[in-house]
XYZ file of C-alpha atoms in Angstrom:
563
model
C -71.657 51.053 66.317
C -73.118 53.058 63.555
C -70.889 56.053 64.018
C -68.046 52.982 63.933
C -69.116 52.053 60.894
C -69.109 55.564 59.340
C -65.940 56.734 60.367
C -64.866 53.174 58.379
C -66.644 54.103 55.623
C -64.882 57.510 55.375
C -61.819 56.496 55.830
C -61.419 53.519 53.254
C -62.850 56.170 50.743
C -59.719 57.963 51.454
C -57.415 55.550 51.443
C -58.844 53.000 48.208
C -55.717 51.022 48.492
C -55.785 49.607 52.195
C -59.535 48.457 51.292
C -58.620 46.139 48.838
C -55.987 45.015 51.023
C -57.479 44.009 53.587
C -60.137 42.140 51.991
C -57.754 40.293 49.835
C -56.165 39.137 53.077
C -59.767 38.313 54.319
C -60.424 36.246 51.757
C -56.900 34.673 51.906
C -57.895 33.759 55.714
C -61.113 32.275 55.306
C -60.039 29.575 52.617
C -57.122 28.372 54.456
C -59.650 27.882 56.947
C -61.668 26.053 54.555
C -58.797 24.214 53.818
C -57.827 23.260 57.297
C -61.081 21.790 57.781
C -61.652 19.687 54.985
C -58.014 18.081 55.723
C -59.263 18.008 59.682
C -60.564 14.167 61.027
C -57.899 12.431 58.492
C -55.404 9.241 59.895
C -52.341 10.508 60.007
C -49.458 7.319 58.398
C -46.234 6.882 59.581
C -43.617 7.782 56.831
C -42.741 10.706 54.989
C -45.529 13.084 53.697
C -46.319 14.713 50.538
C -47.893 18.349 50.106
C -51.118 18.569 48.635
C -48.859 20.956 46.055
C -47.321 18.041 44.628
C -49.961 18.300 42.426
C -52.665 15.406 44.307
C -55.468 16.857 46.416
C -59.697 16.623 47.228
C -59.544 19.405 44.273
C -58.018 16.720 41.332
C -60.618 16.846 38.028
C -62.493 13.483 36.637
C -58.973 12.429 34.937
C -56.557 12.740 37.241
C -53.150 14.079 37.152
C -51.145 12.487 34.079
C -47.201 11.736 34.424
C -45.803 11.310 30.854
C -42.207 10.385 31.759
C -40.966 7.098 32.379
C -41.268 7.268 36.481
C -42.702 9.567 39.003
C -39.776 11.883 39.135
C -40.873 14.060 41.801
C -40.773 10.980 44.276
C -37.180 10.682 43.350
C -36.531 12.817 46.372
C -38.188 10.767 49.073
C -36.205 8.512 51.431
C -35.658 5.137 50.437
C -39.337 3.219 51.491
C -40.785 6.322 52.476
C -44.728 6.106 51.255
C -46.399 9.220 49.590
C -49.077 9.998 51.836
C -51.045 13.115 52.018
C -54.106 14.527 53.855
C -56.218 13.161 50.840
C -55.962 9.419 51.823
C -59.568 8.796 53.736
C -59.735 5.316 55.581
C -63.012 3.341 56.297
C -61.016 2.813 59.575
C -60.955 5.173 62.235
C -57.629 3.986 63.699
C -54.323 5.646 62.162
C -53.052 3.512 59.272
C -49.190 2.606 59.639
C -47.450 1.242 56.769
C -46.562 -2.157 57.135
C -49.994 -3.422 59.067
C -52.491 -4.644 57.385
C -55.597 -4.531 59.784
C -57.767 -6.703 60.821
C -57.183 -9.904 58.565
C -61.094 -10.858 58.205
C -61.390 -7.350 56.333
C -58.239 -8.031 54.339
C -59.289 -11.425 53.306
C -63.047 -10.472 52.276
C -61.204 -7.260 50.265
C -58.742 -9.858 48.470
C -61.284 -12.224 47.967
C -63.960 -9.222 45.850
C -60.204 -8.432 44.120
C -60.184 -11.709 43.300
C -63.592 -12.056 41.626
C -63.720 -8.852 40.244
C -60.315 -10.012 38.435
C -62.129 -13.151 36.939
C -64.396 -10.645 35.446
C -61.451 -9.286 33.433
C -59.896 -11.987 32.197
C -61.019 -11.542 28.790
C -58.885 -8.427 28.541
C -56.404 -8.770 31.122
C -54.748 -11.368 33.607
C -53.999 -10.655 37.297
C -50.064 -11.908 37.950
C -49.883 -10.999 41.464
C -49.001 -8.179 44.166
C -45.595 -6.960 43.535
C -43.304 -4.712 45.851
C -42.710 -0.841 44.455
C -40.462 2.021 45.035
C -40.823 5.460 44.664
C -36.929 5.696 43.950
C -36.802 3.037 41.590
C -40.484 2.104 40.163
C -41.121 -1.487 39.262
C -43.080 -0.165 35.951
C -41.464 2.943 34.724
C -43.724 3.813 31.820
C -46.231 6.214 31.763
C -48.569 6.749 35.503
C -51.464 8.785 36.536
C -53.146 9.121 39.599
C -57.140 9.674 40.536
C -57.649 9.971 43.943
C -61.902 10.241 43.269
C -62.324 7.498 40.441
C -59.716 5.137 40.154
C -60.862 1.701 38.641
C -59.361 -1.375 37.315
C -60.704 -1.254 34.614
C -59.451 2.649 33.696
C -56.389 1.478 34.589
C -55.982 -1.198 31.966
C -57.833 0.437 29.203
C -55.258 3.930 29.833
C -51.797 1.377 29.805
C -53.242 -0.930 27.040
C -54.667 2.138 24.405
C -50.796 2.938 25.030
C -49.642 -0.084 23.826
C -48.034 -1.418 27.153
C -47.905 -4.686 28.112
C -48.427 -4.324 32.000
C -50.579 -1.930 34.171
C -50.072 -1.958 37.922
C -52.525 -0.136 40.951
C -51.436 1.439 44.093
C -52.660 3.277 46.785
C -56.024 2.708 45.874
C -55.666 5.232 43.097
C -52.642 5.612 40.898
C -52.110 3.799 38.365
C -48.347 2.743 36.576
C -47.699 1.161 33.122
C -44.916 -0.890 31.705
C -43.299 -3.151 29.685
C -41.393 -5.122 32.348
C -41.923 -6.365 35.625
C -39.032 -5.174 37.450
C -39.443 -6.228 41.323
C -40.079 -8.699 43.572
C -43.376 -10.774 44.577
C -45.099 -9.365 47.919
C -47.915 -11.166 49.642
C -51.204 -11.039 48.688
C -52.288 -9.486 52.026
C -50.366 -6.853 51.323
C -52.365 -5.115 48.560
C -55.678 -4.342 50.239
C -56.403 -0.900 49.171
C -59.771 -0.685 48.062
C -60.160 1.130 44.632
C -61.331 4.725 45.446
C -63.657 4.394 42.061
C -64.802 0.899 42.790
C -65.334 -0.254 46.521
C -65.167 -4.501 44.962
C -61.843 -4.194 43.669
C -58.751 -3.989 45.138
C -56.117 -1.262 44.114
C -52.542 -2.465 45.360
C -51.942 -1.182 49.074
C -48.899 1.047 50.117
C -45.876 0.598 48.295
C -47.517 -2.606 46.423
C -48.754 -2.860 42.750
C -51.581 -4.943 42.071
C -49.987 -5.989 38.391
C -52.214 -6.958 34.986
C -50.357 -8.020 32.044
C -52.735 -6.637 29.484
C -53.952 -9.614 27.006
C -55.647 -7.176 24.486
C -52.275 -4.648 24.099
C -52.114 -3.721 20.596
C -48.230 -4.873 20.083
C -47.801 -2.390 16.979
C -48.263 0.554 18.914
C -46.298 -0.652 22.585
C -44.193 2.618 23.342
C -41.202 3.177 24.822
C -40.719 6.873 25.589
C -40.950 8.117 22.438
C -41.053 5.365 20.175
C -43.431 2.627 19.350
C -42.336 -0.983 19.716
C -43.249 -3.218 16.516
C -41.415 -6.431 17.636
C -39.284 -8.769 17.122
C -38.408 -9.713 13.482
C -35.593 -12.217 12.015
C -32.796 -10.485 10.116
C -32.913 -9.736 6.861
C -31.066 -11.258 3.894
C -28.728 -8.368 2.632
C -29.327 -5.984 6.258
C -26.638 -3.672 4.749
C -29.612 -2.835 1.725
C -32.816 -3.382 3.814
C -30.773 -1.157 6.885
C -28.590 0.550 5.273
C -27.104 3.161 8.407
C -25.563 0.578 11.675
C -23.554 1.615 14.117
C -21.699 -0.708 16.851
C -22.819 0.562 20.605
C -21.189 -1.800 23.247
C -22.998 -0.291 26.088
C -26.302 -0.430 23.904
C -29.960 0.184 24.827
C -33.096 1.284 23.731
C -32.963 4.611 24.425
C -29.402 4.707 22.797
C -30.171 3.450 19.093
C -33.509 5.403 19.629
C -32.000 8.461 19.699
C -28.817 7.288 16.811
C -31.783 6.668 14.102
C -33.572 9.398 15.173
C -30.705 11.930 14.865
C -30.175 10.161 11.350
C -33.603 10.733 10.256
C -34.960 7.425 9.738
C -38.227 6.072 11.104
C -36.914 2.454 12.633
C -34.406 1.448 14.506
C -33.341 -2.241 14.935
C -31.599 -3.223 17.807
C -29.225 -6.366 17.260
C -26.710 -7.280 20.224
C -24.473 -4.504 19.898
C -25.553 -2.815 16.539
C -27.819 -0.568 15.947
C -29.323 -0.277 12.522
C -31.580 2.266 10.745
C -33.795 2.412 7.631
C -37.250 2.370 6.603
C -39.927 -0.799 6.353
C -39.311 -1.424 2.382
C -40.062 -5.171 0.710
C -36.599 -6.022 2.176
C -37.806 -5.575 4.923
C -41.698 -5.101 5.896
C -42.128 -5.902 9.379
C -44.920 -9.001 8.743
C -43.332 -11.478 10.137
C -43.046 -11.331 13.351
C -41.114 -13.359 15.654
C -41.665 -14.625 19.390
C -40.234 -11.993 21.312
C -38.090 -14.220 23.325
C -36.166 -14.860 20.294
C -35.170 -11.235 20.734
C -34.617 -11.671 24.816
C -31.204 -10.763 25.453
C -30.046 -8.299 28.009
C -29.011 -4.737 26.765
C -24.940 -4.319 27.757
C -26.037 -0.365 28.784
C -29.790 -1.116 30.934
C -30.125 -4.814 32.541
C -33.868 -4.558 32.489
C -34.201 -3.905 28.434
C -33.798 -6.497 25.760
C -31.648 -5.544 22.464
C -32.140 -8.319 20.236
C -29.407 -10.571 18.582
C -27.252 -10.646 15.312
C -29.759 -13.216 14.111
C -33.077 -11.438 15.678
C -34.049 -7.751 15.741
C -35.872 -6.068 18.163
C -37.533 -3.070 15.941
C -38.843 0.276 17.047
C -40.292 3.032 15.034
C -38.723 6.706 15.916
C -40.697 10.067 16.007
C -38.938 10.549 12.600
C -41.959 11.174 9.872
C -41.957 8.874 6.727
C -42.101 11.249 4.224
C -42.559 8.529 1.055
C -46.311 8.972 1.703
C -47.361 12.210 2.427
C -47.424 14.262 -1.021
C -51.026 14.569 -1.750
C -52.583 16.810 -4.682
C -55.703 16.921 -7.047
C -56.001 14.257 -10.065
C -54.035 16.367 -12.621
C -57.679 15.350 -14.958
C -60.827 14.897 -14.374
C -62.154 11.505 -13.698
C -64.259 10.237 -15.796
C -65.881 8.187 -12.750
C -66.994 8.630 -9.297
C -66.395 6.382 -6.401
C -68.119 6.826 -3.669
C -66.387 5.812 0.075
C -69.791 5.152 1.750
C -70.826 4.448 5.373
C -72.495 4.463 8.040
C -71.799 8.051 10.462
C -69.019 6.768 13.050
C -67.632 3.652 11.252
C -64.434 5.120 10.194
C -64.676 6.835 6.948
C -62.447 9.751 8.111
C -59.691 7.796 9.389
C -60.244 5.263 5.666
C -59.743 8.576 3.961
C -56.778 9.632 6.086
C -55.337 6.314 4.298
C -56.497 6.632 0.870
C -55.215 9.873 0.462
C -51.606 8.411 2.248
C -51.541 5.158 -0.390
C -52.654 6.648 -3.414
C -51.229 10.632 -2.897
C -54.402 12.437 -4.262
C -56.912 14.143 -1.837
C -60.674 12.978 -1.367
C -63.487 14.644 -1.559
C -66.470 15.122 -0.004
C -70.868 14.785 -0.243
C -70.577 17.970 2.710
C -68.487 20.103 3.754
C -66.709 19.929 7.252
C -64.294 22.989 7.725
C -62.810 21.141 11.041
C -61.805 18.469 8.300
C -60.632 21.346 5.588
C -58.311 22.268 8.092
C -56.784 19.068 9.601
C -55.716 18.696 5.679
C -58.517 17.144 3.752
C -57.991 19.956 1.170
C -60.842 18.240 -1.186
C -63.091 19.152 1.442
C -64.124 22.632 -0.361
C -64.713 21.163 -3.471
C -68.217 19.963 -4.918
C -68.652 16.469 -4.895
C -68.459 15.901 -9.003
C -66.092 18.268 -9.299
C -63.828 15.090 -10.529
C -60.930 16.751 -9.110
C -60.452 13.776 -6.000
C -60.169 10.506 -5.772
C -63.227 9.713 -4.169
C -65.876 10.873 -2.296
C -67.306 10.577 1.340
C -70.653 10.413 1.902
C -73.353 9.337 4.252
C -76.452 9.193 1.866
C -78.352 5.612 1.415
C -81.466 6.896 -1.010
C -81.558 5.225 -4.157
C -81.524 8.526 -6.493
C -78.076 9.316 -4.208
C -76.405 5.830 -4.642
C -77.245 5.332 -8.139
C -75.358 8.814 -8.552
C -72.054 7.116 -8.441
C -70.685 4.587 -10.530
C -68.581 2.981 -8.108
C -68.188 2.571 -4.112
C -66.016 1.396 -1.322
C -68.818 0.327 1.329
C -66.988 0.450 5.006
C -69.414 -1.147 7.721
C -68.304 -1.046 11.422
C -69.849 -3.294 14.162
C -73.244 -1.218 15.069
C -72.369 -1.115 18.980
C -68.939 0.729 18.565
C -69.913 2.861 15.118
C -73.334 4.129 17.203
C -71.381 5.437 20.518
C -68.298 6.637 18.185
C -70.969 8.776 16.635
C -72.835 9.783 19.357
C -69.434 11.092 20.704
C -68.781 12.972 17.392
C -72.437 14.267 17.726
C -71.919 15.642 21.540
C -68.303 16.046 21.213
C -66.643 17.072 18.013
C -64.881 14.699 15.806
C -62.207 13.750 18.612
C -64.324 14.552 21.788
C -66.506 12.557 23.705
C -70.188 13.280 24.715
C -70.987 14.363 28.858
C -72.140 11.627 30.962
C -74.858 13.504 31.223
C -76.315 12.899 27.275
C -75.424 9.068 28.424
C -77.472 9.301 31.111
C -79.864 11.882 30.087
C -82.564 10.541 27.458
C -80.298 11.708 24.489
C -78.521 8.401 24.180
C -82.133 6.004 24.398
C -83.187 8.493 21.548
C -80.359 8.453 19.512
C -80.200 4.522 19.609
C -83.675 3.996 18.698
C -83.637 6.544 14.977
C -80.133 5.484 14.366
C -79.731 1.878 14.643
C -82.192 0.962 12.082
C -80.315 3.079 9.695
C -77.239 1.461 10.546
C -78.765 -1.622 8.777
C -80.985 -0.040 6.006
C -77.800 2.080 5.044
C -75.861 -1.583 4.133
C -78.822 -3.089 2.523
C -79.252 -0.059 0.241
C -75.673 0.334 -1.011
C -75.541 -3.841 -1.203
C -79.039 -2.889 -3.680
C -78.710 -0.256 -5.346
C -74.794 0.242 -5.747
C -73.476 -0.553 -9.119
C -69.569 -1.989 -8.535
C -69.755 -2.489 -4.473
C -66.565 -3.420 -2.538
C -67.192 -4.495 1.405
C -64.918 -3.658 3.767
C -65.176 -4.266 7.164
C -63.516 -1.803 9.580
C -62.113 -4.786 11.910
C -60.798 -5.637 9.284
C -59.065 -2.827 8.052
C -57.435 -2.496 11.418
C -56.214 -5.838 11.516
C -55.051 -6.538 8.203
C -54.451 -2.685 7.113
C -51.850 -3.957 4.145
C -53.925 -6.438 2.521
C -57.310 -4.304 2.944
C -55.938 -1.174 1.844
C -54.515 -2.541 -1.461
C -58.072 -3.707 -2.215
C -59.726 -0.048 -1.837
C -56.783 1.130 -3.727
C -57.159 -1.881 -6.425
C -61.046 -0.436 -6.894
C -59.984 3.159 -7.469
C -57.690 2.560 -10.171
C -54.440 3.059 -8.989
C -51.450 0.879 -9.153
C -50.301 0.422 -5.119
C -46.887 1.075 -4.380
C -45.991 -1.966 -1.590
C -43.279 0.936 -0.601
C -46.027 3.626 -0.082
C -48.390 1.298 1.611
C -45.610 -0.395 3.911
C -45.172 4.210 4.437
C -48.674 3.966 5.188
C -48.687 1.296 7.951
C -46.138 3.749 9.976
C -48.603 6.599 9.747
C -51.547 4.867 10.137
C -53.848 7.012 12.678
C -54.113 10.499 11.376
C -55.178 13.376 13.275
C -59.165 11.852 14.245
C -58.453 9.328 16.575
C -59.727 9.330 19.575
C -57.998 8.751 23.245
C -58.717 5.849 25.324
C -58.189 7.936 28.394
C -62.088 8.694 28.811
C -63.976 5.551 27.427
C -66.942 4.687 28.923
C -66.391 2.306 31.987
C -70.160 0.934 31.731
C -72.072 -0.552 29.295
C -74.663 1.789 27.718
C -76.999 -0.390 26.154
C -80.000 -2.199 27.651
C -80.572 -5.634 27.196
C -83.923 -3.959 24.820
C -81.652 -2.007 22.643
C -79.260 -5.168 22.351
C -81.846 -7.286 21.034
C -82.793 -4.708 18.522
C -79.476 -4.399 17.590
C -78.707 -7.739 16.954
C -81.663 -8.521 14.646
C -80.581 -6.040 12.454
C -76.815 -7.158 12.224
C -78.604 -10.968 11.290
C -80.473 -9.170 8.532
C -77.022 -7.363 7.275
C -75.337 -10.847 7.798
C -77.651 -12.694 5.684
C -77.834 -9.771 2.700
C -73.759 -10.501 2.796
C -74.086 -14.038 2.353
C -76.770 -13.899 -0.535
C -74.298 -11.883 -2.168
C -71.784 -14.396 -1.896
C -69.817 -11.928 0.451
C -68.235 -13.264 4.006
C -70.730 -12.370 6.921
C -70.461 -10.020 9.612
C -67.298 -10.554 11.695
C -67.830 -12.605 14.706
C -67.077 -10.246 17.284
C -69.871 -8.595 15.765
C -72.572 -10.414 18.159
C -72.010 -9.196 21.928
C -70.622 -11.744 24.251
């Protein structure tokens, strides 16, 4: 054996090239191997099957794989009802699962029934409208899908198809997931989604070829997409639509896609569907997109797509293009030095970047800054680099809440956030960079009980010392910013001296989120805090709420106070 061995030896020496070749195919051998026998012990389903290439497999990371186009094209191939199945799909069963039987109805029943409660439990953000029939030719919600096959959950789901701005998100398989504006399909029975959730055993995930549907209560409406563009709704038509629209064009086989593309190719930011005209332009005091209508004034059936709506002469159903507005985006330095400074003071996660994003959008001068963040510098805060009194911005971030540091400025914009959603936004920023998110682990870990315990208290102390020591305060509360970005932004423009533009702000609206905002796509699916650190936190926000109120200044939002 040893003189086996030698001879080996000697001759791979000689010949370098063989070696590597045959331990190359070695390798090669053992993990299909490997392979074979994690896939080994699986049911085997009726149907077509799908190659673990397709891109699904035991291997898949944390997030799944994301499908960005309207519909699973890929699928588009299959035979007309044939289920995507693959060597991935585990059963609690032993038996082969066939599609079209259900199983042993006790198990189905006590399955629908957990769906069923676990679906009362998310009412407050979404409402179960049934189990709904799907193809993989023809998908009953075509917008954007992913699939998890580890840690699919309802609520991921949901919170992936609502941060999108769709109005329905629908589960199948246990662990894909499909958004949507419209239901386009047919009721099935109940019994026929009872696919457990693979990232939540109480829940129930649609079945095969059945969507377990949500309409999504909580969708932000402004920022529902379609492809490309971003819904903003339906709105009644403007006095002199020739002015407030100026470019139409007449499209008797209209759609969406259709006047999408028109405006976009005519370099305008909206485009107004209305019957069979499309119009372009740009949201001016003509025509500000405020008012919005019901949406089923805008209900009638495109002449090009059956399952789209294109509005009426009377009612317009508005989208906004990938075209940039470019009426807002000239920033520079104050062409002299101000003879004040304003300070745009908060709290560490409550929004400041994203208030300075729109500051330096309504009034076109750059902000400056107490530090200096070259991540910032670079994203275009060009004020970044200069020294806080330089006088050379508009005003100036900062963090500080001593008394020598307030009393420093002669003005100040004073943004508080609710304390629950401004301490894990900066816990993120701390672990994760100003768009990242921090590891489970630091959740988990004693990080996070740390963190809570030094920063909350500051959260509060930093309001009461601006609210004591500032000299011309202005409160602005972050909800409310979001909500009412028009009417709160003209306020933080009134305080800085500048005349607002309605034009420039109405710019502003279309541009609103900047280059710091954060995806939904890996939000925590648990609540972090104990019921400890809650009751801490909410004694300080009733000591921030009553400072407000001596002040003659409205209280801390409602939402403010956890459910």
């Amino acid at each position: 054996m040893a003189k086996l061995l030698v001879k080996l030896q000697r001759y791979f020496r000689r010949k370098p090239v063989r070696f590597f070749t045959l331990l190359a195919l070695y390798l090669a051998a053992g993990s299909l191997v490997f392979l074979h026998s994690g896939f080994t012990g699986e049911p085997t389903v009726t149907g077509s099957q799908r190659s673990p290439g397709a891109g699904e497999g035991p291997g898949l990371p944390y997030l799944g794989v994301m499908q960005l186009s309207r519909g699973f094209k890929a699928a588009a191939t299959m035979p007309e009802g044939g289920r995507r199945h693959g060597p991935w799909f585990k059963s609690t069963s032993k038996e082969p699962v066939e599609r079209g039987k259900t199983g042993d109805y006790g198990s189905t029943r006590s399955r629908a029934l957990r769906g069923r409660s676990g679906r009362e439990k998310e009412e407050d953000r979404a409402r179960y409208i049934g189990c709904y029939v799907d193809n993989t030719r023809r998908r009953t919600l075509r917008g954007m899908s992913f699939f998890d096959y580890k840690k699919m959950t309802v609520f991921r789901c949901q919170d992936n198809c609502a941060e999108r701005g769709y109005l329905y998100a629908g589960l199948e398989f246990g662990a894909e997931c499909y958004c949507g504006h419209k239901v386009q399909a047919s009721n099935a029975s109940e019994s026929e989604c009872n696919m457990e959730c693979k990232g939540e055993r109480s829940n129930t995930c649609g079945g095969v070829n059945r969507l377990s549907i949500y309409r999504l209560e909580l969708a932000q409406e402004s920022a529902r997409r379609y492809g490309s563009a971003i819904f903003r709704g339906c709105f009644h038509r403007p006095d002199n639509v020739s002015i407030a629209l100026p470019v139409a064009q007449l499209m008797l086989n209209m759609s969406v896609d259709k006047c999408v593309d028109f405006c976009t190719e005519k370099e305008y930011p909206l485009s107004a569907l209305a019957g069979t005209t499309c119009h372009c332009g740009f949201p001016t005091t003509l025509f500000t997109l405020h008012e919005r209508e019901d949406e089923q004034l805008c209900a009638q059936k495109c002449a090009g797509e059956e399952f789209e709506s294109c509005g009426t002469a009377e009612y317009l159903l508005v989208y906004q293009t990938q075209v940039q507005d470019n009426r807002c985006m000239d920033r520079r330095f104050l062409p002299t030095r101000a003879k004040q400074l304003v300070a745009l003071a908060s709290f560490p996660g409550a929004g400041n970047t994203w208030a300075r994003h729109l500051i330096e959008l309504a009034t076109g001068f750059y902000t400056g800054s107490y530090y200096f963040d070259g991540s910032l510098y670079n994203k275009g805060f060009k004020g970044e680099r200069d020294h806080w009194r330089s006088g050379r911005t508009i005003c100036i971030k900062t963090h500080e809440s001593g008394q020598k540091e307030i009393e420093s400025f002669d003005s100040a914009i004073l943004l508080i956030r609710n304390p629950y959603k401004a301490l894990m936004a900066e816990f993120n920023r701390k672990y994760g960079g100003h768009i990242g998110f921090a590891a489970h682990a630091h959740w988990k870990g004693k990080e996070w009980p740390e963190f809570v315990a030094n920063y909350a208290p500051w959260w509060a102390t930093h309001t009461l010392d601006w609210l004591r020591y500032g000299k011309k305060v202005l409160v602005v509360h972050f909800e409310d910013l979001k909500r009412d970005l028009f009417v709160q932004l003209q306020r933080m423009v009134g305080l800085l001296g500048i005349a607002a533009c309605e034009d420039r702000l109405l710019c502003v609206e279309g541009q609103k989120d900047g280059n710091f905002k954060r995806s939904g796509l890996r939000k925590l699916e648990y609540d972090p805090y104990t019921p400890e650190m809650r009751k801490m936190i909410s004694g300080y926000i009733k000591t921030v709420d009553t400072a407000l109120k001596l002040r003659n200044l409205s209280g801390v939002p409602d939402d403010y106070y956890p459910r």
